[in-house]
Amino acid sequence: MRALGALLVRDVRLAARAGGSAVLALAFFAAVVTLVPFGIGSDAKLLARVAGGVLWVAAVLANLLALDRLFQADYEDGSLDLLALSPLSFEGITVAKMTAHWLTTGLPLTILSPVLALLLNLPATAYTALIVSLLIGTPAVSAIGSVAAALTLSIRRGGLLFPLLVLPLLTPVVIFGAGAVLARLDGVENGAIWLLAAFSVAAVLLAPFVGAAALRLNLSE
Amino acid sequence: MFGYANPKRFMELSGRLLPWLGATTAILFAAGLYLSFTAPPDYRQGDTVRIMFIHVPAAWVAMMGYGFMALASLIGLVNRHPLADVAAKQAAPLGALFTALALITGSLWGRPMWGTYWQWDGRLTSFLLLLFLYLGYIALWNAIENEVRAAKAAAILALVGVVNLPIIEFSVQWWTTLHQGESIFRRGGPTISAVFLWPLFIMAAAYTLLFFTLLLVRMRTEILERRMRALALAANA
Amino acid sequence: MGARLRTVHYLEVADLACVRGGRAVFRDLSFRLARGDALIVGGPNGSGKTSLLRLLAGLLPPAAGTISISAEGTQIADREERAKFIGWLGHYDGAKPQLTPREALRFFARLYGTASDPSLLEVVGLSRSADLPCQYLSAGQKRRLALARLKLCGRPLWLLDEPLASLDASGKALLLNLLRDHLAGGGIAVIATHDPLDLDAARLPLT
């Protein structure tokens, strides 16, 4: 636990320091959301309708920014060898990495989302749904993204390949997440939040094992 | 160093099997296409129904191909059988091809039915995502230079994909009901009358055999290529 | 604190072979090192020095042969189990540009479950740059930090890959001191280098 905590703290610190990924992901999130009205027009009704979906898509894309380097940086500078030789298991390494990623990306994005929702004119009733769905759904993004990051850690231009690998796998998160917001807008109960929660729990529970398998194969060939 | 578990036997066996497989495929295609074009037009869809004979089997093979790829990946990972890795690798472009065919024929069918080439219909959308899964798999194989590592990484991706596929399918179905798009393509597909069943069935068999025929050809090519590379390396050393 | 060395009685390598990129790098390699023994592996570039160290560390699977250690009375052949006895000094030092040496050492102490020992920074001559982010450190200083980390982790079986690289004269002396200390304390070391190293050790030239 101490070793896991150590890696977690180090990764959070690296992401939070100047030049780290946390602030950049937030800025990217805000930039994408700001661009949308320029693309589709400033009609308040239209924006209110698409706000949930736009915020969700932007949040997923912003999440991907730091993900492809999640293991790669440690692989390239030799840190991953030192992690592999530490008492921490590969499963533990994956858990620490994906948790740190969520704490420095998913969580800040969730906190920033109401401000951006304001820009998109999201009706007041849907704010809770937006925040709760992001809070529940972004861990799944970090989890699935960690697995893909572990698979691609040796690829020099992995950042280009990365979205292709994860986007189909993340479709359910976007569907259920945006669906939960839409449900609140329409005042209906469609169970999206529960489906999202189930998906997220499964992803978070399975990811450490798949991620560890990917790390093992990358270190041992 | 490619110590595969006896590709020699595989080469012999597949070499003998291939002509028969090819011939059967051709016969089935001839029969299937003949029946497809002599079947009476559908009372509602007219001659458009004939696209179904091309579309539905392609969709079937597209899905089966992914299942096959995942199974081969599993065998490659667990039993470390390099032939399984080759099978999975070579199944992917074929699967992607059939998925693309299903998408194209689906949208061609959609034009007279929906009045538009693309409808965010649950099934077409699922196939679009399936295409992305195939492309991601192929891209991962190509991106990793070390062949053993590439095989294992791609295998893990295929397994993650196959576990996710039903969930993606479900979420997309769920999503289409959410947005209440008018769906002509009801769940379970448009009802099919019995005269269409035979051609459909034969075409499905023909497509399936075509998939495996092409797979064998591709696997043989790959094995020969690897052998050539090994010889070139040995000559170089 | 469990900072004390867990004892490795011996390291035994039998008929080891290594294959990289379809090419046999070496084969039929056998040796045995007991407590206090050091082995210096020499040979030209591409002769498999780094690969041998990675095999010993368990970071690579052997193409053939066995590597086993005897620790605390039991024979250990499992790769991931063996990893817990390895002190590693690789080509890259794993120094994060944003972290200071002090932070880096604290991190590794917690990661490896040993007591953090800030005086080590003094030992390796980094006390004046202890709070400077590593991006401002020279290659030699980063190497010194890696030496401090190696010492700190308290592992009994050291595997050092070109440890002299980018070290100045006093750095080289420091390395030798640390090594002699380690061996005198019952540790084992395998050192891959093509520089001369003034150490009482067995030699293994790879070709």
XYZ file of C-alpha atoms in Angstrom:
665
model
C 0.000 0.000 0.000
C 2.842 2.334 0.881
C 4.501 1.654 -2.450
C 1.242 2.184 -4.314
C 0.685 5.430 -2.455
C 4.200 6.573 -3.282
C 3.688 6.083 -7.016
C 0.270 7.701 -6.854
C 1.621 10.774 -5.088
C 4.575 11.040 -7.463
C 2.349 10.862 -10.546
C -0.107 13.415 -9.188
C 2.806 15.689 -8.406
C 4.284 15.282 -11.893
C 0.955 16.053 -13.539
C 0.325 19.049 -11.307
C 3.774 20.659 -11.646
C 4.479 23.268 -14.290
C 4.498 21.602 -17.688
C 2.395 18.747 -16.324
C -0.651 17.392 -18.065
C -3.403 18.431 -15.640
C -3.664 22.091 -16.596
C -3.244 21.341 -20.295
C -6.137 18.880 -20.236
C -8.353 21.480 -18.568
C -7.365 24.108 -21.118
C -8.057 21.721 -23.975
C -11.459 20.870 -22.502
C -12.373 24.546 -22.270
C -11.056 25.285 -25.764
C -13.077 22.530 -27.428
C -16.262 23.575 -25.658
C -15.669 27.200 -26.605
C -15.271 26.250 -30.260
C -18.602 24.468 -30.483
C -20.879 27.560 -30.652
C -18.671 28.922 -33.445
C -19.302 25.718 -35.335
C -23.012 25.249 -34.775
C -24.266 28.752 -33.987
C -25.199 30.534 -30.817
C -28.876 29.591 -30.725
C -29.474 29.202 -26.981
C -32.066 26.450 -27.356
C -29.869 24.364 -29.620
C -26.871 24.802 -27.321
C -28.898 23.805 -24.276
C -29.957 20.645 -26.061
C -26.467 19.576 -27.116
C -24.590 20.869 -24.047
C -24.480 17.509 -22.254
C -23.235 15.668 -25.315
C -20.671 18.319 -26.187
C -19.290 18.404 -22.648
C -19.055 14.636 -22.562
C -17.299 14.345 -25.921
C -14.911 17.150 -24.996
C -14.219 15.555 -21.610
C -13.342 12.222 -23.214
C -11.055 13.877 -25.755
C -9.335 15.920 -23.041
C -8.821 12.722 -21.079
C -6.988 11.134 -23.987
C -4.364 13.882 -24.083
C -2.360 12.691 -21.113
C -3.275 9.029 -21.410
C -1.008 7.937 -24.226
C 2.085 9.032 -22.238
C 0.843 7.415 -19.024
C 3.371 4.563 -19.135
C 5.456 5.686 -22.072
C 7.322 8.404 -20.165
C 8.351 5.906 -17.488
C 9.244 3.347 -20.133
C 11.535 5.715 -21.974
C 13.446 7.109 -18.994
C 14.003 3.759 -17.293
C 11.565 4.373 -14.431
C 9.392 1.464 -15.488
C 12.281 -0.961 -14.899
C 12.666 0.431 -11.396
C 8.925 0.124 -10.821
C 8.966 -3.459 -12.088
C 11.770 -4.328 -9.634
C 10.009 -2.673 -6.696
C 7.728 -4.561 -4.305
C 4.776 -3.136 -6.229
C 3.039 -5.641 -8.529
C 2.166 -4.758 -12.119
C -1.466 -4.664 -11.034
C -0.520 -2.184 -8.334
C 1.380 -0.059 -10.834
C -1.680 0.064 -13.088
C -3.992 0.971 -10.205
C -1.691 3.784 -9.055
C -1.292 5.118 -12.579
C -4.968 5.126 -13.474
C -5.982 6.619 -10.130
C -3.407 9.374 -10.504
C -4.672 10.038 -14.016
C -8.239 10.346 -12.802
C -7.277 12.623 -9.908
C -5.406 14.949 -12.235
C -7.743 14.833 -15.238
C -11.184 13.300 -14.691
C -11.792 15.016 -11.367
C -10.660 18.532 -12.393
C -12.685 18.236 -15.610
C -15.739 17.335 -13.604
C -15.208 20.312 -11.341
C -14.760 22.658 -14.296
C -17.739 21.285 -16.223
C -20.484 23.412 -14.561
C -18.697 26.584 -15.636
C -18.542 25.421 -19.225
C -22.133 24.190 -19.016
C -23.026 27.764 -18.178
C -21.461 28.913 -21.451
C -23.545 26.345 -23.314
C -26.730 27.427 -21.593
C -27.435 24.063 -19.984
C -30.725 24.324 -18.014
C -30.302 24.359 -14.238
C -32.143 21.068 -13.756
C -29.465 19.103 -15.602
C -26.386 20.276 -13.672
C -26.535 17.532 -11.087
C -26.903 14.890 -13.786
C -23.931 16.343 -15.653
C -21.658 16.423 -12.631
C -22.712 13.035 -11.305
C -22.378 11.377 -14.717
C -18.891 12.825 -15.208
C -17.906 11.811 -11.702
C -19.055 8.245 -12.314
C -18.010 7.939 -15.939
C -14.534 9.476 -16.081
C -12.958 6.678 -13.984
C -13.975 4.272 -16.766
C -12.199 6.508 -19.271
C -9.048 6.465 -17.134
C -9.315 2.688 -16.703
C -9.796 1.772 -20.359
C -7.275 4.402 -21.360
C -4.674 2.931 -18.989
C -5.015 -0.460 -20.631
C -4.531 1.033 -24.087
C -1.614 3.091 -22.770
C 0.053 -0.035 -21.421
C -0.450 -1.763 -24.778
C 1.081 1.091 -26.763
C 3.899 2.127 -24.434
C 6.680 1.081 -26.785
C 5.232 2.763 -29.865
C 7.042 5.957 -30.677
C 4.092 7.689 -32.297
C 1.534 6.020 -30.092
C -0.373 9.261 -29.626
C -1.688 9.022 -33.166
C -2.814 5.435 -32.780
C -4.294 5.939 -29.362
C -7.675 7.535 -30.222
C -8.380 4.830 -32.792
C -7.844 2.156 -30.152
C -9.921 3.639 -27.370
C -12.749 5.538 -29.016
C -14.884 2.504 -29.966
C -14.329 1.091 -26.480
C -15.411 4.363 -24.894
C -18.626 4.735 -26.917
C -20.807 3.276 -24.132
C -19.429 5.825 -21.649
C -20.348 8.732 -23.916
C -23.762 7.261 -24.728
C -24.740 6.631 -21.120
C -23.106 9.786 -19.780
C -24.725 12.129 -22.265
C -27.915 10.050 -22.031
C -28.119 10.752 -18.310
C -27.963 14.500 -18.927
C -30.550 14.279 -21.687
C -32.860 12.308 -19.417
C -32.865 15.141 -16.913
C -33.558 17.675 -19.654
C -36.572 15.681 -20.796
C -37.639 14.934 -17.236
C -37.628 11.190 -17.800
C -35.962 8.347 -15.953
C -34.014 6.178 -18.406
C -31.599 4.424 -16.092
C -28.563 5.802 -17.941
C -26.772 6.664 -14.732
C -27.052 3.076 -13.498
C -25.830 1.660 -16.785
C -22.942 4.106 -16.640
C -22.149 3.117 -13.066
C -22.205 -0.596 -13.952
C -19.905 -0.053 -16.928
C -17.564 2.083 -14.874
C -17.314 -0.385 -12.009
C -16.604 -3.259 -14.406
C -13.970 -1.241 -16.270
C -12.224 -0.096 -13.092
C -12.199 -3.618 -11.627
C -10.892 -5.329 -14.770
C -8.427 -2.733 -16.007
C -5.651 -3.434 -13.454
C -5.404 -7.063 -14.544
C -5.490 -6.384 -18.273
C -3.108 -3.459 -17.838
C -0.715 -5.645 -15.835
C -0.788 -8.293 -18.574
C 0.056 -5.623 -21.129
C 2.926 -4.301 -18.992
C 4.353 -7.789 -18.525
C 4.393 -8.494 -22.219
C 5.972 -5.151 -23.042
C 8.743 -5.594 -20.515
C 9.491 -9.171 -21.371
C 9.915 -9.262 -25.126
C 13.885 -17.122 -34.946
C 10.424 -18.280 -35.664
C 9.937 -21.522 -33.916
C 6.402 -22.115 -34.872
C 4.734 -25.283 -34.022
C 5.190 -27.029 -37.271
C 4.085 -24.704 -40.038
C 5.245 -27.403 -42.421
C 2.286 -29.566 -41.570
C -0.013 -26.593 -41.807
C 1.391 -25.697 -45.227
C 0.879 -29.234 -46.492
C -2.607 -29.563 -45.110
C -3.801 -26.134 -46.182
C -2.246 -26.623 -49.613
C -4.295 -29.742 -50.151
C -7.463 -28.230 -48.685
C -7.361 -24.940 -50.549
C -8.529 -26.029 -54.046
C -11.515 -27.866 -52.596
C -12.430 -24.955 -50.383
C -12.140 -22.558 -53.297
C -14.266 -24.728 -55.566
C -17.002 -25.165 -52.969
C -17.055 -21.431 -52.358
C -17.432 -20.738 -56.070
C -20.270 -23.254 -56.453
C -22.102 -21.868 -53.433
C -21.722 -18.339 -54.759
C -23.065 -19.353 -58.168
C -26.071 -21.061 -56.601
C -26.658 -18.288 -54.083
C -26.451 -15.493 -56.637
C -28.709 -17.373 -59.064
C -31.339 -17.842 -56.372
C -30.935 -14.243 -55.223
C -31.734 -12.886 -58.630
C -34.521 -15.309 -59.475
C -36.333 -14.814 -56.183
C -39.549 -12.790 -56.597
C -39.357 -9.101 -55.622
C -40.531 -8.314 -52.122
C -44.060 -6.881 -51.942
C -42.866 -3.901 -49.918
C -39.208 -3.419 -50.756
C -39.381 -4.451 -54.388
C -36.095 -5.383 -56.007
C -34.220 -3.574 -53.247
C -34.575 -6.705 -51.168
C -31.855 -8.294 -53.294
C -29.267 -6.103 -51.570
C -30.106 -8.093 -48.450
C -28.552 -11.184 -49.995
C -25.264 -9.329 -50.220
C -25.642 -7.332 -47.025
C -26.826 -9.776 -44.382
C -24.153 -12.440 -45.028
C -21.461 -9.745 -45.060
C -22.705 -8.521 -41.683
C -22.666 -12.078 -40.378
C -19.096 -12.717 -41.508
C -18.029 -9.314 -40.144
C -19.136 -10.371 -36.672
C -17.998 -13.951 -36.953
C -14.610 -12.681 -38.119
C -14.138 -10.708 -34.919
C -15.189 -13.678 -32.832
C -12.742 -15.872 -34.755
C -9.980 -13.319 -34.311
C -10.585 -13.129 -30.567
C -10.605 -16.918 -30.273
C -7.376 -17.222 -32.239
C -5.884 -14.469 -30.053
C -6.839 -16.349 -26.920
C -5.227 -19.538 -28.222
C -2.153 -17.534 -29.221
C -1.877 -16.025 -25.737
C -2.601 -19.129 -23.702
C -1.007 -21.879 -25.785
C 1.636 -19.637 -27.360
C 0.829 -21.162 -30.692
C 2.322 -18.829 -33.341
C -0.016 -20.214 -35.999
C -2.923 -18.831 -33.965
C -1.234 -15.411 -33.972
C -0.878 -15.564 -37.729
C -4.546 -16.569 -38.059
C -5.699 -13.675 -35.866
C -3.486 -11.191 -37.691
C -4.687 -12.257 -41.117
C -8.354 -12.462 -40.094
C -8.437 -8.776 -39.187
C -8.149 -7.173 -42.650
C -10.680 -9.682 -43.983
C -13.066 -8.892 -41.158
C -12.609 -5.190 -41.807
C -13.327 -5.751 -45.501
C -16.561 -7.602 -44.808
C -17.557 -4.946 -42.277
C -16.990 -2.260 -44.895
C -19.042 -4.289 -47.378
C -21.851 -4.599 -44.850
C -21.742 -0.834 -44.256
C -21.750 0.043 -47.952
C -24.522 -2.361 -48.891
C -26.443 -1.281 -45.799
C -26.371 2.342 -46.833
C -27.190 1.472 -50.457
C -30.212 -0.381 -49.162
C -31.003 2.584 -46.935
C -31.107 5.056 -49.827
C -34.459 3.883 -51.295
C -35.792 2.847 -47.878
C -34.880 5.850 -45.735
C -34.277 8.335 -48.510
C -30.749 8.850 -47.246
C -27.476 6.978 -47.455
C -26.776 7.119 -43.796
C -29.145 6.788 -40.895
C -27.832 6.526 -37.341
C -29.606 3.247 -37.147
C -28.595 0.930 -34.322
C -27.129 -1.810 -36.475
C -25.359 0.308 -39.034
C -23.848 2.324 -36.202
C -22.659 -0.834 -34.452
C -20.963 -1.928 -37.657
C -19.263 1.419 -37.967
C -17.830 0.932 -34.477
C -16.869 -2.632 -35.360
C -14.940 -1.259 -38.312
C -13.043 1.022 -35.922
C -12.260 -1.927 -33.680
C -10.816 -3.813 -36.651
C -8.816 -0.800 -37.814
C -7.419 -0.239 -34.327
C -6.348 -3.862 -34.147
C -4.638 -3.702 -37.544
C -2.959 -0.410 -36.664
C -1.614 -1.825 -33.399
C -0.129 -4.831 -35.223
C 1.581 -2.561 -37.698
C 2.836 -0.083 -35.118
C 4.820 -2.529 -32.981
C 8.009 -3.683 -34.668
C 8.794 -6.670 -32.473
C 6.592 -9.420 -33.893
C 6.127 -11.422 -30.709
C 5.266 -8.325 -28.740
C 2.893 -7.118 -31.465
C 1.092 -10.457 -31.492
C 0.571 -10.401 -27.739
C -0.492 -6.766 -27.561
C -2.923 -7.193 -30.436
C -4.292 -10.346 -28.814
C -5.009 -8.488 -25.582
C -6.708 -5.743 -27.580
C -8.843 -8.285 -29.453
C -9.950 -9.848 -26.177
C -10.776 -6.477 -24.646
C -12.713 -5.723 -27.837
C -14.689 -8.939 -27.823
C -15.706 -8.423 -24.196
C -16.725 -4.871 -25.026
C -18.519 -5.645 -28.264
C -21.836 -6.791 -26.729
C -21.768 -3.766 -24.430
C -21.117 -1.416 -27.338
C -23.913 -3.109 -29.286
C -26.262 -2.787 -26.321
C -25.395 0.834 -25.673
C -25.948 1.735 -29.305
C -29.346 0.007 -29.348
C -30.205 1.818 -26.136
C -29.073 5.079 -27.659
C -31.311 4.741 -30.739
C -34.361 4.289 -28.531
C -33.247 7.337 -26.528
C -33.303 9.560 -29.563
C -36.457 7.947 -30.931
C -35.273 7.762 -34.508
C -37.953 6.208 -36.696
C -36.645 2.757 -37.341
C -37.587 0.743 -40.362
C -34.898 -1.705 -39.359
C -36.746 -3.158 -36.386
C -34.946 -5.187 -33.809
C -34.540 -8.684 -35.208
C -34.452 -7.221 -38.678
C -37.207 -6.819 -41.204
C -39.338 -9.918 -41.355
C -38.245 -12.202 -44.109
C -40.578 -14.414 -46.042
C -39.588 -18.013 -46.679
C -38.728 -17.633 -50.392
C -35.860 -15.406 -49.377
C -34.522 -17.727 -46.717
C -32.846 -20.216 -49.036
C -30.812 -17.764 -51.053
C -29.894 -15.972 -47.828
C -28.759 -19.179 -46.213
C -26.685 -20.277 -49.225
C -25.126 -16.850 -49.556
C -24.218 -16.900 -45.862
C -22.494 -20.252 -46.334
C -20.699 -18.932 -49.430
C -19.459 -15.827 -47.587
C -18.287 -17.885 -44.630
C -16.307 -20.225 -46.856
C -14.932 -17.273 -48.781
C -13.669 -15.824 -45.516
C -11.847 -19.014 -44.606
C -10.502 -19.554 -48.125
C -9.020 -16.079 -48.180
C -7.772 -16.542 -44.628
C -5.843 -19.655 -45.595
C -4.327 -17.904 -48.596
C -3.272 -14.961 -46.456
C -1.848 -17.171 -43.724
C 0.194 -19.135 -46.253
C 1.520 -15.921 -47.749
C 2.523 -14.625 -44.355
C 4.288 -17.840 -43.407
C 6.199 -17.846 -46.693
C 7.144 -14.210 -46.195
C 8.470 -14.927 -42.734
C 10.431 -17.852 -44.053
C 11.967 -15.636 -46.716
C 12.893 -13.032 -44.139
C 14.466 -15.680 -41.926
C 16.500 -16.937 -44.891
C 17.602 -13.406 -45.771
C 18.627 -12.822 -42.157
C 20.540 -16.080 -42.050
C 22.317 -15.199 -45.303
C 23.206 -11.811 -43.852
C 24.672 -13.158 -40.640
C 12.732 -0.494 9.109
C 13.583 -3.270 6.703
C 16.445 -1.350 5.189
C 18.913 -4.130 5.890
C 19.897 -6.399 3.035
C 17.892 -9.516 2.654
C 20.623 -12.026 2.115
C 21.204 -13.732 -1.206
C 23.565 -16.648 -0.651
C 24.336 -17.207 -4.261
C 23.295 -16.476 -7.797
C 23.502 -19.368 -10.202
C 23.241 -19.177 -13.965
C 23.169 -22.349 -16.036
C 23.274 -22.785 -19.823
C 21.761 -19.362 -20.366
C 20.966 -18.291 -23.917
C 19.713 -14.988 -25.204
C 17.993 -14.287 -28.498
C 17.286 -10.713 -29.615
C 15.539 -9.809 -32.840
C 15.908 -13.327 -34.228
C 19.665 -13.413 -33.532
C 21.399 -15.539 -30.923
C 23.358 -13.052 -28.798
C 25.031 -15.592 -26.530
C 24.446 -19.153 -25.447
C 25.605 -21.754 -22.920
C 26.509 -19.154 -20.345
C 27.044 -20.553 -16.852
C 28.456 -19.009 -13.696
C 27.918 -18.906 -9.985
C 28.435 -15.995 -7.628
C 28.361 -16.250 -3.851
C 28.119 -13.564 -1.144
C 30.724 -10.900 -1.581
C 31.451 -11.873 -5.178
C 31.514 -9.476 -8.084
C 31.499 -10.228 -11.784
C 32.628 -7.756 -14.412
C 31.091 -8.390 -17.803
C 33.030 -6.989 -20.725
C 32.735 -7.101 -24.471
C 32.073 -4.857 -27.460
C 28.786 -3.095 -28.193
C 26.048 -5.527 -29.123
C 27.703 -8.443 -27.351
C 24.744 -8.722 -25.003
C 25.966 -7.067 -21.809
C 22.733 -5.180 -21.243
C 20.656 -8.184 -22.266
C 22.484 -10.342 -19.733
C 21.722 -7.865 -16.957
C 18.065 -7.669 -17.994
C 17.867 -11.446 -18.002
C 19.402 -11.580 -14.515
C 16.985 -8.930 -13.285
C 14.052 -10.863 -14.710
C 13.162 -8.054 -17.081
C 13.646 -10.443 -20.006
C 12.786 -14.126 -20.285
C 15.718 -16.381 -21.196
C 15.581 -18.198 -24.541
C 17.100 -21.184 -22.756
C 18.743 -22.004 -19.463
C 17.990 -21.131 -15.861
C 18.742 -18.353 -13.433
C 18.190 -19.000 -9.782
C 19.128 -17.439 -6.501
C 19.257 -18.857 -3.053
C 17.925 -16.403 -0.531
C 17.174 -16.955 3.126
C 17.563 -20.660 2.690
C 15.182 -21.120 -0.239
C 15.820 -21.579 -3.909
C 14.046 -18.988 -6.041
C 13.672 -19.492 -9.777
C 10.608 -17.331 -10.429
C 11.368 -14.131 -12.345
C 9.022 -11.779 -10.533
C 10.057 -13.222 -7.186
C 13.744 -12.693 -7.991
C 13.042 -9.091 -8.954
C 12.531 -8.230 -5.290
C 16.244 -8.840 -4.597
C 17.623 -6.745 -7.425
C 19.307 -3.366 -7.118
C 19.244 -1.897 -10.616
C 21.369 0.761 -12.252
C 20.459 0.977 -15.905
C 21.378 3.133 -18.891
C 18.661 5.596 -18.008
C 18.406 6.928 -14.525
C 14.676 7.452 -14.321
C 15.183 10.962 -12.996
C 12.042 13.012 -13.570
C 12.962 16.520 -14.719
C 10.304 18.107 -12.493
C 11.340 16.400 -9.249
C 14.226 17.359 -6.979
C 16.790 14.770 -5.849
C 15.369 14.921 -2.344
C 11.867 14.192 -3.634
C 13.142 11.449 -5.904
C 14.902 9.699 -3.033
C 11.869 9.997 -0.778
C 9.762 8.484 -3.554
C 12.090 5.521 -4.050
C 12.360 4.934 -0.311
C 8.593 4.689 -0.051
C 8.329 2.630 -3.242
C 10.956 0.136 -2.090
C 9.805 0.152 1.504
C 13.044 1.402 3.052
C 13.785 4.313 5.344
C 14.483 7.565 3.578
C 18.005 8.697 4.290
C 18.690 12.302 3.245
C 22.331 11.988 4.353
C 22.853 9.830 1.276
C 22.637 12.975 -0.817
C 25.699 14.198 1.022
C 27.466 10.898 0.504
C 27.045 11.128 -3.260
C 27.921 14.813 -3.271
C 24.525 16.225 -4.124
C 23.763 18.123 -0.928
C 24.012 21.486 -2.678
C 21.591 20.543 -5.452
C 19.228 18.533 -3.280
C 16.327 20.893 -3.869
C 16.947 21.720 -7.494
C 14.636 20.057 -10.041
C 16.524 17.313 -11.866
C 16.224 19.070 -15.219
C 18.992 21.413 -14.003
C 21.290 18.547 -13.048
C 24.164 17.395 -15.245
C 24.353 13.820 -16.509
C 27.008 13.039 -13.903
C 24.872 14.475 -11.118
C 21.906 12.380 -12.229
C 24.206 9.378 -12.141
C 25.149 10.227 -8.577
C 21.483 10.463 -7.696
C 20.995 7.008 -9.200
C 23.837 5.717 -7.027
C 22.148 7.160 -3.944
C 18.940 5.448 -4.997
C 20.758 2.157 -5.526
C 22.253 2.348 -2.059
C 18.975 3.415 -0.521
C 16.953 0.534 -1.930
C 19.085 -1.884 0.062
C 18.898 -4.769 -2.365
C 21.467 -7.584 -2.055
C 22.037 -8.292 -5.755
C 23.310 -5.290 -7.694
C 23.149 -5.194 -11.467
C 24.994 -2.211 -12.888
C 24.973 -1.300 -16.563
C 27.909 0.939 -17.533
C 27.943 2.540 -14.076
C 31.002 4.663 -14.894
C 29.310 6.469 -17.760
C 29.372 10.261 -17.307
C 30.978 10.077 -13.852
C 34.045 12.224 -13.108
C 37.075 11.001 -11.153
C 35.521 11.582 -7.748
C 32.308 9.995 -8.985
C 34.231 6.905 -10.040
C 35.885 6.739 -6.631
C 32.477 7.087 -5.034
C 31.123 4.215 -7.103
C 34.064 2.009 -6.132
C 33.553 2.838 -2.473
C 29.885 1.983 -2.647
C 30.649 -1.253 -4.473
C 33.347 -2.364 -2.023
C 31.027 -1.505 0.829
C 28.251 -3.525 -0.741
C 30.459 -6.561 -1.328
C 31.989 -6.382 2.133
C 28.468 -6.421 3.539
C 27.777 -9.715 1.815
C 26.197 -8.343 -1.349
C 26.678 -9.614 -4.881
C 27.306 -7.420 -7.933
C 27.322 -7.951 -11.677
C 28.789 -5.006 -13.554
C 28.665 -4.540 -17.300
C 31.356 -2.147 -18.444
C 34.060 -1.727 -21.029
C 35.982 0.691 -18.849
C 38.683 -0.639 -16.520
C 37.397 -0.990 -12.986
C 39.790 -1.406 -10.086
C 37.866 -4.080 -8.294
C 38.697 -7.571 -7.161
C 36.248 -9.422 -9.334
C 35.768 -12.294 -11.743
C 35.729 -11.352 -15.435
C 33.342 -12.504 -18.095
C 34.185 -11.319 -21.595
C 31.289 -11.634 -24.021
C 31.979 -11.731 -27.723
